[in-house]
Amino acid sequence: MEGSKFWNRRLMLPEMREKAVHTCNDCRFLVRIQGREEVRWGCVAGLPEYGMLERRVPLQVHALDILKMAGREGLQAVLACGEPDSPACGLFRPRSLPGRAGARQTGKQD
C-alpha cells in the first residue's frame, strides 16, 4: 500500500476548492481594527452581528466597538485571526468589489 500512487493524491471536493485557492485578503470578514495608536487586521467572522451578516461588514472597525460587542476575549480572538496572507477558512465569503457589480450588468469582463 505504501508504494501505491493512489494514496499520494489529494481528494478535494468542488465546494472546498474556492476556499483552498483564496486567502484571507480576499474575504469580506477581514477588516482593519483601529485602536488608539495603531491599526491591525482582524477577522470579524466570529462576531455574531457580522458573522451572520446581520450588519454590513465595514472596511474598518474601531476596537472599542468590538469591546462593546464581544468583550476583551472577543477582541483578542478577532486579532488572532488577522493574517491577510493565510489560506481562507470555512467561513470565507468573497469580498464584493464596487467596480465588478457594474461590469456584470453591462456584460463587460475583466
mmCIF file of N, CA, C and O in Angstrom:
data_model
loop_
_atom_site.group_PDB
_atom_site.id
_atom_site.type_symbol
_atom_site.label_atom_id
_atom_site.label_comp_id
_atom_site.label_asym_id
_atom_site.label_seq_id
_atom_site.Cartn_x
_atom_site.Cartn_y
_atom_site.Cartn_z
ATOM 1 N N MET A 1 0.801 -1.198 0.000
ATOM 2 C CA MET A 1 0.000 0.000 0.000
ATOM 3 C C MET A 1 0.847 1.266 0.000
ATOM 4 O O MET A 1 0.411 2.270 -0.498
ATOM 5 N N GLU A 2 2.039 1.237 0.574
ATOM 6 C CA GLU A 2 2.856 2.440 0.658
ATOM 7 C C GLU A 2 3.356 2.875 -0.707
ATOM 8 O O GLU A 2 3.557 4.049 -0.940
ATOM 9 N N GLY A 3 3.558 1.946 -1.642
ATOM 10 C CA GLY A 3 4.035 2.302 -2.966
ATOM 11 C C GLY A 3 2.925 2.732 -3.903
ATOM 12 O O GLY A 3 3.171 3.171 -5.012
ATOM 13 N N SER A 4 1.688 2.649 -3.454
ATOM 14 C CA SER A 4 0.552 2.987 -4.306
ATOM 15 C C SER A 4 0.492 4.491 -4.538
ATOM 16 O O SER A 4 0.618 5.287 -3.612
ATOM 17 N N LYS A 5 0.309 4.896 -5.775
ATOM 18 C CA LYS A 5 0.222 6.317 -6.092
ATOM 19 C C LYS A 5 -1.137 6.885 -5.721
ATOM 20 O O LYS A 5 -1.305 8.083 -5.611
ATOM 21 N N PHE A 6 -2.107 6.003 -5.544
ATOM 22 C CA PHE A 6 -3.434 6.471 -5.168
ATOM 23 C C PHE A 6 -3.400 7.182 -3.817
ATOM 24 O O PHE A 6 -4.064 8.172 -3.615
ATOM 25 N N TRP A 7 -2.611 6.696 -2.897
ATOM 26 C CA TRP A 7 -2.565 7.281 -1.567
ATOM 27 C C TRP A 7 -1.779 8.589 -1.532
ATOM 28 O O TRP A 7 -1.856 9.335 -0.574
ATOM 29 N N ASN A 8 -1.038 8.885 -2.564
ATOM 30 C CA ASN A 8 -0.277 10.126 -2.610
ATOM 31 C C ASN A 8 -1.090 11.285 -3.178
ATOM 32 O O ASN A 8 -0.648 12.418 -3.159
ATOM 33 N N ARG A 9 -2.246 11.025 -3.707
ATOM 34 C CA ARG A 9 -3.079 12.075 -4.304
ATOM 35 C C ARG A 9 -4.009 12.661 -3.249
ATOM 36 O O ARG A 9 -4.410 12.004 -2.301
ATOM 37 N N ARG A 10 -4.380 13.897 -3.467
ATOM 38 C CA ARG A 10 -5.332 14.551 -2.575
ATOM 39 C C ARG A 10 -6.690 14.606 -3.241
ATOM 40 O O ARG A 10 -6.788 14.907 -4.431
ATOM 41 N N LEU A 11 -7.716 14.366 -2.489
ATOM 42 C CA LEU A 11 -9.078 14.450 -2.981
ATOM 43 C C LEU A 11 -9.674 15.744 -2.452
ATOM 44 O O LEU A 11 -9.661 15.995 -1.251
ATOM 45 N N MET A 12 -10.180 16.593 -3.352
ATOM 46 C CA MET A 12 -10.730 17.870 -2.944
ATOM 47 C C MET A 12 -12.153 17.989 -3.494
ATOM 48 O O MET A 12 -12.376 17.838 -4.693
ATOM 49 N N LEU A 13 -13.089 18.247 -2.606
ATOM 50 C CA LEU A 13 -14.469 18.431 -3.025
ATOM 51 C C LEU A 13 -14.611 19.753 -3.759
ATOM 52 O O LEU A 13 -13.912 20.729 -3.448
ATOM 53 N N PRO A 14 -15.533 19.826 -4.725
ATOM 54 C CA PRO A 14 -15.667 21.060 -5.519
ATOM 55 C C PRO A 14 -15.981 22.296 -4.690
ATOM 56 O O PRO A 14 -15.475 23.375 -4.955
ATOM 57 N N GLU A 15 -16.806 22.162 -3.648
ATOM 58 C CA GLU A 15 -17.152 23.333 -2.842
ATOM 59 C C GLU A 15 -15.996 23.789 -1.960
ATOM 60 O O GLU A 15 -15.959 24.922 -1.513
ATOM 61 N N MET A 16 -15.018 22.916 -1.724
ATOM 62 C CA MET A 16 -13.859 23.297 -0.926
ATOM 63 C C MET A 16 -12.764 23.943 -1.764
ATOM 64 O O MET A 16 -11.864 24.565 -1.223
ATOM 65 N N ARG A 17 -12.840 23.814 -3.076
ATOM 66 C CA ARG A 17 -11.810 24.381 -3.944
ATOM 67 C C ARG A 17 -11.745 25.890 -3.797
ATOM 68 O O ARG A 17 -10.682 26.479 -3.730
ATOM 69 N N GLU A 18 -12.907 26.548 -3.726
ATOM 70 C CA GLU A 18 -12.932 28.005 -3.609
ATOM 71 C C GLU A 18 -12.232 28.469 -2.336
ATOM 72 O O GLU A 18 -11.513 29.446 -2.333
ATOM 73 N N LYS A 19 -12.413 27.734 -1.257
ATOM 74 C CA LYS A 19 -11.781 28.112 -0.001
ATOM 75 C C LYS A 19 -10.288 27.835 -0.022
ATOM 76 O O LYS A 19 -9.514 28.487 0.646
ATOM 77 N N ALA A 20 -9.858 26.849 -0.802
ATOM 78 C CA ALA A 20 -8.446 26.482 -0.835
ATOM 79 C C ALA A 20 -7.617 27.418 -1.702
ATOM 80 O O ALA A 20 -6.431 27.581 -1.463
ATOM 81 N N VAL A 21 -8.206 28.045 -2.699
ATOM 82 C CA VAL A 21 -7.429 28.890 -3.598
ATOM 83 C C VAL A 21 -7.402 30.349 -3.158
ATOM 84 O O VAL A 21 -6.602 31.118 -3.655
ATOM 85 N N HIS A 22 -8.259 30.742 -2.224
ATOM 86 C CA HIS A 22 -8.312 32.130 -1.778
ATOM 87 C C HIS A 22 -7.558 32.322 -0.470
ATOM 88 O O HIS A 22 -7.364 31.381 0.295
ATOM 89 N N THR A 23 -7.172 33.554 -0.215
ATOM 90 C CA THR A 23 -6.546 33.910 1.049
ATOM 91 C C THR A 23 -7.497 34.801 1.835
ATOM 92 O O THR A 23 -8.517 35.255 1.317
ATOM 93 N N CYS A 24 -7.154 35.057 3.069
ATOM 94 C CA CYS A 24 -7.989 35.919 3.910
ATOM 95 C C CYS A 24 -8.079 37.337 3.347
ATOM 96 O O CYS A 24 -9.034 38.052 3.628
ATOM 97 N N ASN A 25 -7.103 37.737 2.562
ATOM 98 C CA ASN A 25 -7.115 39.068 1.969
ATOM 99 C C ASN A 25 -8.298 39.242 1.010
ATOM 100 O O ASN A 25 -8.761 40.348 0.791
ATOM 101 N N ASP A 26 -8.820 38.150 0.450
ATOM 102 C CA ASP A 26 -9.961 38.201 -0.461
ATOM 103 C C ASP A 26 -11.292 38.111 0.265
ATOM 104 O O ASP A 26 -12.347 38.196 -0.367
ATOM 105 N N CYS A 27 -11.286 37.910 1.569
ATOM 106 C CA CYS A 27 -12.508 37.662 2.339
ATOM 107 C C CYS A 27 -13.114 38.973 2.837
ATOM 108 O O CYS A 27 -12.403 39.906 3.206
ATOM 109 N N ARG A 28 -14.434 39.017 2.882
ATOM 110 C CA ARG A 28 -15.108 40.229 3.344
ATOM 111 C C ARG A 28 -15.023 40.404 4.852
ATOM 112 O O ARG A 28 -15.246 41.488 5.364
ATOM 113 N N PHE A 29 -14.707 39.336 5.591
ATOM 114 C CA PHE A 29 -14.646 39.427 7.048
ATOM 115 C C PHE A 29 -13.315 39.973 7.556
ATOM 116 O O PHE A 29 -13.194 40.265 8.743
ATOM 117 N N LEU A 30 -12.316 40.103 6.714
ATOM 118 C CA LEU A 30 -11.033 40.656 7.132
ATOM 119 C C LEU A 30 -11.122 42.184 7.066
ATOM 120 O O LEU A 30 -11.286 42.761 5.990
ATOM 121 N N VAL A 31 -11.054 42.821 8.216
ATOM 122 C CA VAL A 31 -11.193 44.272 8.298
ATOM 123 C C VAL A 31 -10.024 44.847 9.090
ATOM 124 O O VAL A 31 -9.327 44.137 9.807
ATOM 125 N N ARG A 32 -9.847 46.148 8.972
ATOM 126 C CA ARG A 32 -8.838 46.841 9.771
ATOM 127 C C ARG A 32 -9.467 47.214 11.106
ATOM 128 O O ARG A 32 -10.568 47.757 11.158
ATOM 129 N N ILE A 33 -8.753 46.937 12.186
ATOM 130 C CA ILE A 33 -9.205 47.256 13.538
ATOM 131 C C ILE A 33 -8.416 48.474 14.005
ATOM 132 O O ILE A 33 -7.202 48.420 14.139
ATOM 133 N N GLN A 34 -9.109 49.577 14.223
ATOM 134 C CA GLN A 34 -8.483 50.838 14.618
ATOM 135 C C GLN A 34 -8.440 50.917 16.136
ATOM 136 O O GLN A 34 -9.468 50.944 16.798
ATOM 137 N N GLY A 35 -7.229 50.929 16.685
ATOM 138 C CA GLY A 35 -7.035 51.104 18.118
ATOM 139 C C GLY A 35 -6.693 52.548 18.423
ATOM 140 O O GLY A 35 -6.874 53.442 17.597
ATOM 141 N N ARG A 36 -6.193 52.794 19.611
ATOM 142 C CA ARG A 36 -5.800 54.164 19.972
ATOM 143 C C ARG A 36 -4.601 54.636 19.169
ATOM 144 O O ARG A 36 -4.562 55.765 18.705
ATOM 145 N N GLU A 37 -3.596 53.768 19.033
ATOM 146 C CA GLU A 37 -2.343 54.191 18.423
ATOM 147 C C GLU A 37 -1.979 53.429 17.154
ATOM 148 O O GLU A 37 -1.090 53.849 16.437
ATOM 149 N N GLU A 38 -2.613 52.300 16.900
ATOM 150 C CA GLU A 38 -2.216 51.509 15.746
ATOM 151 C C GLU A 38 -3.441 50.861 15.088
ATOM 152 O O GLU A 38 -4.511 50.790 15.678
ATOM 153 N N VAL A 39 -3.219 50.377 13.880
ATOM 154 C CA VAL A 39 -4.252 49.677 13.119
ATOM 155 C C VAL A 39 -3.744 48.264 12.843
ATOM 156 O O VAL A 39 -2.618 48.086 12.400
ATOM 157 N N ARG A 40 -4.577 47.274 13.139
ATOM 158 C CA ARG A 40 -4.237 45.876 12.877
ATOM 159 C C ARG A 40 -5.346 45.237 12.056
ATOM 160 O O ARG A 40 -6.475 45.707 12.035
ATOM 161 N N TRP A 41 -5.013 44.130 11.413
ATOM 162 C CA TRP A 41 -6.003 43.362 10.672
ATOM 163 C C TRP A 41 -6.673 42.390 11.623
ATOM 164 O O TRP A 41 -6.052 41.865 12.542
ATOM 165 N N GLY A 42 -7.958 42.111 11.388
ATOM 166 C CA GLY A 42 -8.681 41.151 12.204
ATOM 167 C C GLY A 42 -9.838 40.540 11.428
ATOM 168 O O GLY A 42 -10.352 41.123 10.475
ATOM 169 N N CYS A 43 -10.230 39.356 11.833
ATOM 170 C CA CYS A 43 -11.337 38.631 11.193
ATOM 171 C C CYS A 43 -12.564 38.733 12.091
ATOM 172 O O CYS A 43 -12.557 38.245 13.216
ATOM 173 N N VAL A 44 -13.628 39.341 11.597
ATOM 174 C CA VAL A 44 -14.837 39.550 12.388
ATOM 175 C C VAL A 44 -15.900 38.486 12.127
ATOM 176 O O VAL A 44 -17.049 38.654 12.504
ATOM 177 N N ALA A 45 -15.528 37.383 11.500
ATOM 178 C CA ALA A 45 -16.494 36.315 11.217
ATOM 179 C C ALA A 45 -17.006 35.674 12.505
ATOM 180 O O ALA A 45 -18.117 35.148 12.533
ATOM 181 N N GLY A 46 -16.236 35.723 13.572
ATOM 182 C CA GLY A 46 -16.643 35.132 14.841
ATOM 183 C C GLY A 46 -17.614 35.986 15.635
ATOM 184 O O GLY A 46 -18.224 35.504 16.589
ATOM 185 N N LEU A 47 -17.780 37.240 15.269
ATOM 186 C CA LEU A 47 -18.730 38.107 15.956
ATOM 187 C C LEU A 47 -20.132 37.851 15.405
ATOM 188 O O LEU A 47 -20.324 37.799 14.194
ATOM 189 N N PRO A 48 -21.126 37.692 16.272
ATOM 190 C CA PRO A 48 -22.464 37.326 15.793
ATOM 191 C C PRO A 48 -23.078 38.331 14.819
ATOM 192 O O PRO A 48 -23.716 37.933 13.855
ATOM 193 N N GLU A 49 -22.881 39.614 15.057
ATOM 194 C CA GLU A 49 -23.502 40.623 14.194
ATOM 195 C C GLU A 49 -22.944 40.585 12.773
ATOM 196 O O GLU A 49 -23.669 40.755 11.807
ATOM 197 N N TYR A 50 -21.650 40.358 12.659
ATOM 198 C CA TYR A 50 -21.008 40.345 11.341
ATOM 199 C C TYR A 50 -20.970 38.948 10.734
ATOM 200 O O TYR A 50 -21.131 38.784 9.532
ATOM 201 N N GLY A 51 -20.768 37.926 11.541
ATOM 202 C CA GLY A 51 -20.667 36.562 11.039
ATOM 203 C C GLY A 51 -21.963 36.056 10.429
ATOM 204 O O GLY A 51 -21.959 35.301 9.462
ATOM 205 N N MET A 52 -23.092 36.451 10.994
ATOM 206 C CA MET A 52 -24.395 36.052 10.462
ATOM 207 C C MET A 52 -24.922 37.067 9.447
ATOM 208 O O MET A 52 -26.046 36.956 8.998
ATOM 209 N N LEU A 53 -24.091 38.053 9.120
ATOM 210 C CA LEU A 53 -24.419 39.119 8.151
ATOM 211 C C LEU A 53 -25.669 39.894 8.540
ATOM 212 O O LEU A 53 -26.445 40.317 7.686
ATOM 213 N N GLU A 54 -25.871 40.080 9.868
ATOM 214 C CA GLU A 54 -26.952 40.925 10.340
ATOM 215 C C GLU A 54 -26.622 42.390 10.085
ATOM 216 O O GLU A 54 -27.519 43.188 9.850
ATOM 217 N N ARG A 55 -25.346 42.721 10.153
ATOM 218 C CA ARG A 55 -24.873 44.081 9.870
ATOM 219 C C ARG A 55 -23.893 44.012 8.722
ATOM 220 O O ARG A 55 -23.208 43.016 8.518
ATOM 221 N N ARG A 56 -23.833 45.079 7.959
ATOM 222 C CA ARG A 56 -22.884 45.170 6.855
ATOM 223 C C ARG A 56 -21.474 45.210 7.428
ATOM 224 O O ARG A 56 -21.198 45.903 8.398
ATOM 225 N N VAL A 57 -20.576 44.462 6.819
ATOM 226 C CA VAL A 57 -19.198 44.405 7.293
ATOM 227 C C VAL A 57 -18.444 45.608 6.731
ATOM 228 O O VAL A 57 -18.274 45.720 5.517
ATOM 229 N N PRO A 58 -18.005 46.541 7.592
ATOM 230 C CA PRO A 58 -17.283 47.718 7.105
ATOM 231 C C PRO A 58 -15.830 47.388 6.781
ATOM 232 O O PRO A 58 -15.340 46.306 7.094
ATOM 233 N N LEU A 59 -15.139 48.330 6.172
ATOM 234 C CA LEU A 59 -13.726 48.144 5.873
ATOM 235 C C LEU A 59 -12.858 48.347 7.101
ATOM 236 O O LEU A 59 -11.769 47.801 7.195
ATOM 237 N N GLN A 60 -13.352 49.154 8.065
ATOM 238 C CA GLN A 60 -12.594 49.441 9.285
ATOM 239 C C GLN A 60 -13.555 49.497 10.458
ATOM 240 O O GLN A 60 -14.643 50.069 10.353
ATOM 241 N N VAL A 61 -13.158 48.888 11.576
ATOM 242 C CA VAL A 61 -13.958 48.865 12.796
ATOM 243 C C VAL A 61 -13.093 49.386 13.928
ATOM 244 O O VAL A 61 -11.902 49.084 13.998
ATOM 245 N N HIS A 62 -13.673 50.162 14.817
ATOM 246 C CA HIS A 62 -12.940 50.638 15.982
ATOM 247 C C HIS A 62 -12.890 49.526 17.027
ATOM 248 O O HIS A 62 -13.855 48.782 17.216
ATOM 249 N N ALA A 63 -11.768 49.416 17.703
ATOM 250 C CA ALA A 63 -11.575 48.374 18.717
ATOM 251 C C ALA A 63 -12.580 48.532 19.852
ATOM 252 O O ALA A 63 -13.034 47.540 20.426
ATOM 253 N N LEU A 64 -12.975 49.741 20.150
ATOM 254 C CA LEU A 64 -13.946 49.982 21.209
ATOM 255 C C LEU A 64 -15.304 49.361 20.879
ATOM 256 O O LEU A 64 -15.979 48.822 21.756
ATOM 257 N N ASP A 65 -15.696 49.388 19.604
ATOM 258 C CA ASP A 65 -16.951 48.760 19.195
ATOM 259 C C ASP A 65 -16.910 47.252 19.397
ATOM 260 O O ASP A 65 -17.898 46.642 19.813
ATOM 261 N N ILE A 66 -15.777 46.643 19.105
ATOM 262 C CA ILE A 66 -15.641 45.196 19.294
ATOM 263 C C ILE A 66 -15.627 44.862 20.782
ATOM 264 O O ILE A 66 -16.198 43.859 21.206
ATOM 265 N N LEU A 67 -15.001 45.723 21.582
ATOM 266 C CA LEU A 67 -15.013 45.511 23.033
ATOM 267 C C LEU A 67 -16.433 45.558 23.577
ATOM 268 O O LEU A 67 -16.799 44.776 24.453
ATOM 269 N N LYS A 68 -17.259 46.449 23.049
ATOM 270 C CA LYS A 68 -18.650 46.536 23.491
ATOM 271 C C LYS A 68 -19.447 45.307 23.070
ATOM 272 O O LYS A 68 -20.307 44.838 23.803
ATOM 273 N N MET A 69 -19.168 44.786 21.863
ATOM 274 C CA MET A 69 -19.912 43.639 21.353
ATOM 275 C C MET A 69 -19.491 42.327 21.998
ATOM 276 O O MET A 69 -20.333 41.518 22.365
ATOM 277 N N ALA A 70 -18.178 42.091 22.078
ATOM 278 C CA ALA A 70 -17.692 40.761 22.445
ATOM 279 C C ALA A 70 -16.779 40.742 23.662
ATOM 280 O O ALA A 70 -16.382 39.660 24.097
ATOM 281 N N GLY A 71 -16.394 41.877 24.176
ATOM 282 C CA GLY A 71 -15.511 41.903 25.332
ATOM 283 C C GLY A 71 -14.052 41.748 24.939
ATOM 284 O O GLY A 71 -13.691 41.684 23.770
ATOM 285 N N ARG A 72 -13.211 41.670 25.972
ATOM 286 C CA ARG A 72 -11.765 41.590 25.745
ATOM 287 C C ARG A 72 -11.373 40.282 25.046
ATOM 288 O O ARG A 72 -10.534 40.275 24.160
ATOM 289 N N GLU A 73 -12.002 39.167 25.417
ATOM 290 C CA GLU A 73 -11.684 37.880 24.790
ATOM 291 C C GLU A 73 -12.087 37.878 23.315
ATOM 292 O O GLU A 73 -11.406 37.309 22.471
ATOM 293 N N GLY A 74 -13.206 38.517 23.015
ATOM 294 C CA GLY A 74 -13.648 38.608 21.627
ATOM 295 C C GLY A 74 -12.697 39.422 20.776
ATOM 296 O O GLY A 74 -12.407 39.065 19.629
ATOM 297 N N LEU A 75 -12.187 40.514 21.330
ATOM 298 C CA LEU A 75 -11.214 41.333 20.606
ATOM 299 C C LEU A 75 -9.919 40.560 20.372
ATOM 300 O O LEU A 75 -9.357 40.623 19.283
ATOM 301 N N GLN A 76 -9.476 39.812 21.368
ATOM 302 C CA GLN A 76 -8.270 39.006 21.193
ATOM 303 C C GLN A 76 -8.472 37.933 20.135
ATOM 304 O O GLN A 76 -7.568 37.643 19.351
ATOM 305 N N ALA A 77 -9.656 37.337 20.076
ATOM 306 C CA ALA A 77 -9.946 36.317 19.068
ATOM 307 C C ALA A 77 -9.982 36.922 17.666
ATOM 308 O O ALA A 77 -9.504 36.311 16.704
ATOM 309 N N VAL A 78 -10.532 38.123 17.543
ATOM 310 C CA VAL A 78 -10.586 38.806 16.250
ATOM 311 C C VAL A 78 -9.177 39.131 15.759
ATOM 312 O O VAL A 78 -8.837 38.901 14.595
ATOM 313 N N LEU A 79 -8.333 39.627 16.638
ATOM 314 C CA LEU A 79 -6.974 39.991 16.257
ATOM 315 C C LEU A 79 -6.080 38.780 16.023
ATOM 316 O O LEU A 79 -5.118 38.858 15.264
ATOM 317 N N ALA A 80 -6.398 37.644 16.642
ATOM 318 C CA ALA A 80 -5.589 36.442 16.457
ATOM 319 C C ALA A 80 -5.725 35.875 15.046
ATOM 320 O O ALA A 80 -4.814 35.213 14.555
ATOM 321 N N CYS A 81 -6.835 36.128 14.408
ATOM 322 C CA CYS A 81 -7.086 35.584 13.054
ATOM 323 C C CYS A 81 -6.910 36.667 11.996
ATOM 324 O O CYS A 81 -7.636 36.685 11.006
ATOM 325 N N GLY A 82 -5.962 37.540 12.159
ATOM 326 C CA GLY A 82 -5.832 38.671 11.266
ATOM 327 C C GLY A 82 -4.647 38.624 10.341
ATOM 328 O O GLY A 82 -3.993 39.642 10.141
ATOM 329 N N GLU A 83 -4.339 37.493 9.754
ATOM 330 C CA GLU A 83 -3.208 37.391 8.825
ATOM 331 C C GLU A 83 -3.742 37.402 7.392
ATOM 332 O O GLU A 83 -4.363 36.442 6.957
ATOM 333 N N PRO A 84 -3.520 38.480 6.626
ATOM 334 C CA PRO A 84 -4.082 38.572 5.273
ATOM 335 C C PRO A 84 -3.576 37.520 4.298
ATOM 336 O O PRO A 84 -4.282 37.172 3.355
ATOM 337 N N ASP A 85 -2.383 36.970 4.506
ATOM 338 C CA ASP A 85 -1.830 36.021 3.542
ATOM 339 C C ASP A 85 -2.104 34.564 3.888
ATOM 340 O O ASP A 85 -1.677 33.667 3.155
ATOM 341 N N SER A 86 -2.834 34.295 4.955
ATOM 342 C CA SER A 86 -3.120 32.905 5.318
ATOM 343 C C SER A 86 -4.256 32.357 4.456
ATOM 344 O O SER A 86 -5.073 33.109 3.935
ATOM 345 N N PRO A 87 -4.338 31.028 4.287
ATOM 346 C CA PRO A 87 -5.423 30.441 3.489
ATOM 347 C C PRO A 87 -6.781 30.705 4.122
ATOM 348 O O PRO A 87 -6.902 30.790 5.347
ATOM 349 N N ALA A 88 -7.784 30.832 3.305
ATOM 350 C CA ALA A 88 -9.125 31.136 3.793
ATOM 351 C C ALA A 88 -9.682 29.982 4.614
ATOM 352 O O ALA A 88 -9.359 28.818 4.390
ATOM 353 N N CYS A 89 -10.538 30.315 5.567
ATOM 354 C CA CYS A 89 -11.131 29.296 6.430
ATOM 355 C C CYS A 89 -12.491 28.872 5.874
ATOM 356 O O CYS A 89 -12.897 29.288 4.796
ATOM 357 N N GLY A 90 -13.228 28.106 6.634
ATOM 358 C CA GLY A 90 -14.532 27.623 6.202
ATOM 359 C C GLY A 90 -15.601 28.700 6.180
ATOM 360 O O GLY A 90 -16.670 28.500 5.604
ATOM 361 N N LEU A 91 -15.347 29.845 6.794
ATOM 362 C CA LEU A 91 -16.313 30.939 6.808
ATOM 363 C C LEU A 91 -16.060 31.957 5.696
ATOM 364 O O LEU A 91 -16.594 33.057 5.736
ATOM 365 N N PHE A 92 -15.257 31.592 4.703
ATOM 366 C CA PHE A 92 -14.862 32.505 3.639
ATOM 367 C C PHE A 92 -16.062 32.986 2.840
ATOM 368 O O PHE A 92 -16.910 32.209 2.424
ATOM 369 N N ARG A 93 -16.139 34.295 2.657
ATOM 370 C CA ARG A 93 -17.108 34.923 1.756
ATOM 371 C C ARG A 93 -16.322 35.901 0.905
ATOM 372 O O ARG A 93 -15.591 36.734 1.423
ATOM 373 N N PRO A 94 -16.451 35.835 -0.417
ATOM 374 C CA PRO A 94 -15.676 36.750 -1.258
ATOM 375 C C PRO A 94 -16.081 38.202 -1.022
ATOM 376 O O PRO A 94 -17.247 38.503 -0.786
ATOM 377 N N ARG A 95 -15.094 39.059 -1.081
ATOM 378 C CA ARG A 95 -15.324 40.493 -0.898
ATOM 379 C C ARG A 95 -15.994 41.025 -2.151
ATOM 380 O O ARG A 95 -15.563 40.756 -3.266
ATOM 381 N N SER A 96 -17.069 41.758 -1.989
ATOM 382 C CA SER A 96 -17.744 42.342 -3.150
ATOM 383 C C SER A 96 -17.048 43.649 -3.498
ATOM 384 O O SER A 96 -16.927 44.551 -2.681
ATOM 385 N N LEU A 97 -16.548 43.716 -4.703
ATOM 386 C CA LEU A 97 -15.835 44.899 -5.163
ATOM 387 C C LEU A 97 -16.807 45.821 -5.887
ATOM 388 O O LEU A 97 -17.605 45.375 -6.702
ATOM 389 N N PRO A 98 -16.759 47.136 -5.622
ATOM 390 C CA PRO A 98 -17.720 48.051 -6.226
ATOM 391 C C PRO A 98 -17.616 48.122 -7.745
ATOM 392 O O PRO A 98 -18.598 48.292 -8.415
ATOM 393 N N GLY A 99 -16.457 47.950 -8.317
ATOM 394 C CA GLY A 99 -16.301 48.049 -9.761
ATOM 395 C C GLY A 99 -16.816 46.835 -10.507
ATOM 396 O O GLY A 99 -17.163 46.903 -11.671
ATOM 397 N N ARG A 100 -16.895 45.707 -9.846
ATOM 398 C CA ARG A 100 -17.300 44.479 -10.521
ATOM 399 C C ARG A 100 -18.810 44.379 -10.690
ATOM 400 O O ARG A 100 -19.283 43.712 -11.573
ATOM 401 N N ALA A 101 -19.597 45.000 -9.847
ATOM 402 C CA ALA A 101 -21.048 44.893 -9.955
ATOM 403 C C ALA A 101 -21.532 45.509 -11.257
ATOM 404 O O ALA A 101 -22.399 44.974 -11.927
ATOM 405 N N GLY A 102 -20.979 46.645 -11.641
ATOM 406 C CA GLY A 102 -21.369 47.289 -12.883
ATOM 407 C C GLY A 102 -20.917 46.509 -14.100
ATOM 408 O O GLY A 102 -21.566 46.501 -15.137
ATOM 409 N N ALA A 103 -19.786 45.814 -13.988
ATOM 410 C CA ALA A 103 -19.270 45.045 -15.122
ATOM 411 C C ALA A 103 -20.168 43.843 -15.409
ATOM 412 O O ALA A 103 -20.337 43.472 -16.559
ATOM 413 N N ARG A 104 -20.775 43.279 -14.400
ATOM 414 C CA ARG A 104 -21.663 42.147 -14.624
ATOM 415 C C ARG A 104 -22.938 42.585 -15.327
ATOM 416 O O ARG A 104 -23.471 41.879 -16.144
ATOM 417 N N GLN A 105 -23.447 43.739 -14.978
ATOM 418 C CA GLN A 105 -24.695 44.199 -15.571
ATOM 419 C C GLN A 105 -24.520 44.591 -17.030
ATOM 420 O O GLN A 105 -25.417 44.382 -17.835
ATOM 421 N N THR A 106 -23.401 45.141 -17.400
ATOM 422 C CA THR A 106 -23.205 45.583 -18.781
ATOM 423 C C THR A 106 -22.642 44.491 -19.654
ATOM 424 O O THR A 106 -22.566 44.658 -20.862
ATOM 425 N N GLY A 107 -22.220 43.380 -19.072
ATOM 426 C CA GLY A 107 -21.697 42.280 -19.848
ATOM 427 C C GLY A 107 -20.201 42.377 -20.103
ATOM 428 O O GLY A 107 -19.642 41.558 -20.796
ATOM 429 N N LYS A 108 -19.519 43.377 -19.568
ATOM 430 C CA LYS A 108 -18.064 43.505 -19.732
ATOM 431 C C LYS A 108 -17.361 42.512 -18.823
ATOM 432 O O LYS A 108 -17.829 42.197 -17.749
ATOM 433 N N GLN A 109 -16.225 42.038 -19.286
ATOM 434 C CA GLN A 109 -15.434 41.128 -18.472
ATOM 435 C C GLN A 109 -14.094 41.769 -18.168
ATOM 436 O O GLN A 109 -13.572 42.529 -18.966
ATOM 437 N N ASP A 110 -13.537 41.407 -16.984
ATOM 438 C CA ASP A 110 -12.227 41.949 -16.583
ATOM 439 C C ASP A 110 -11.118 41.193 -17.242
ATOM 440 O O ASP A 110 -11.121 40.070 -17.510
#
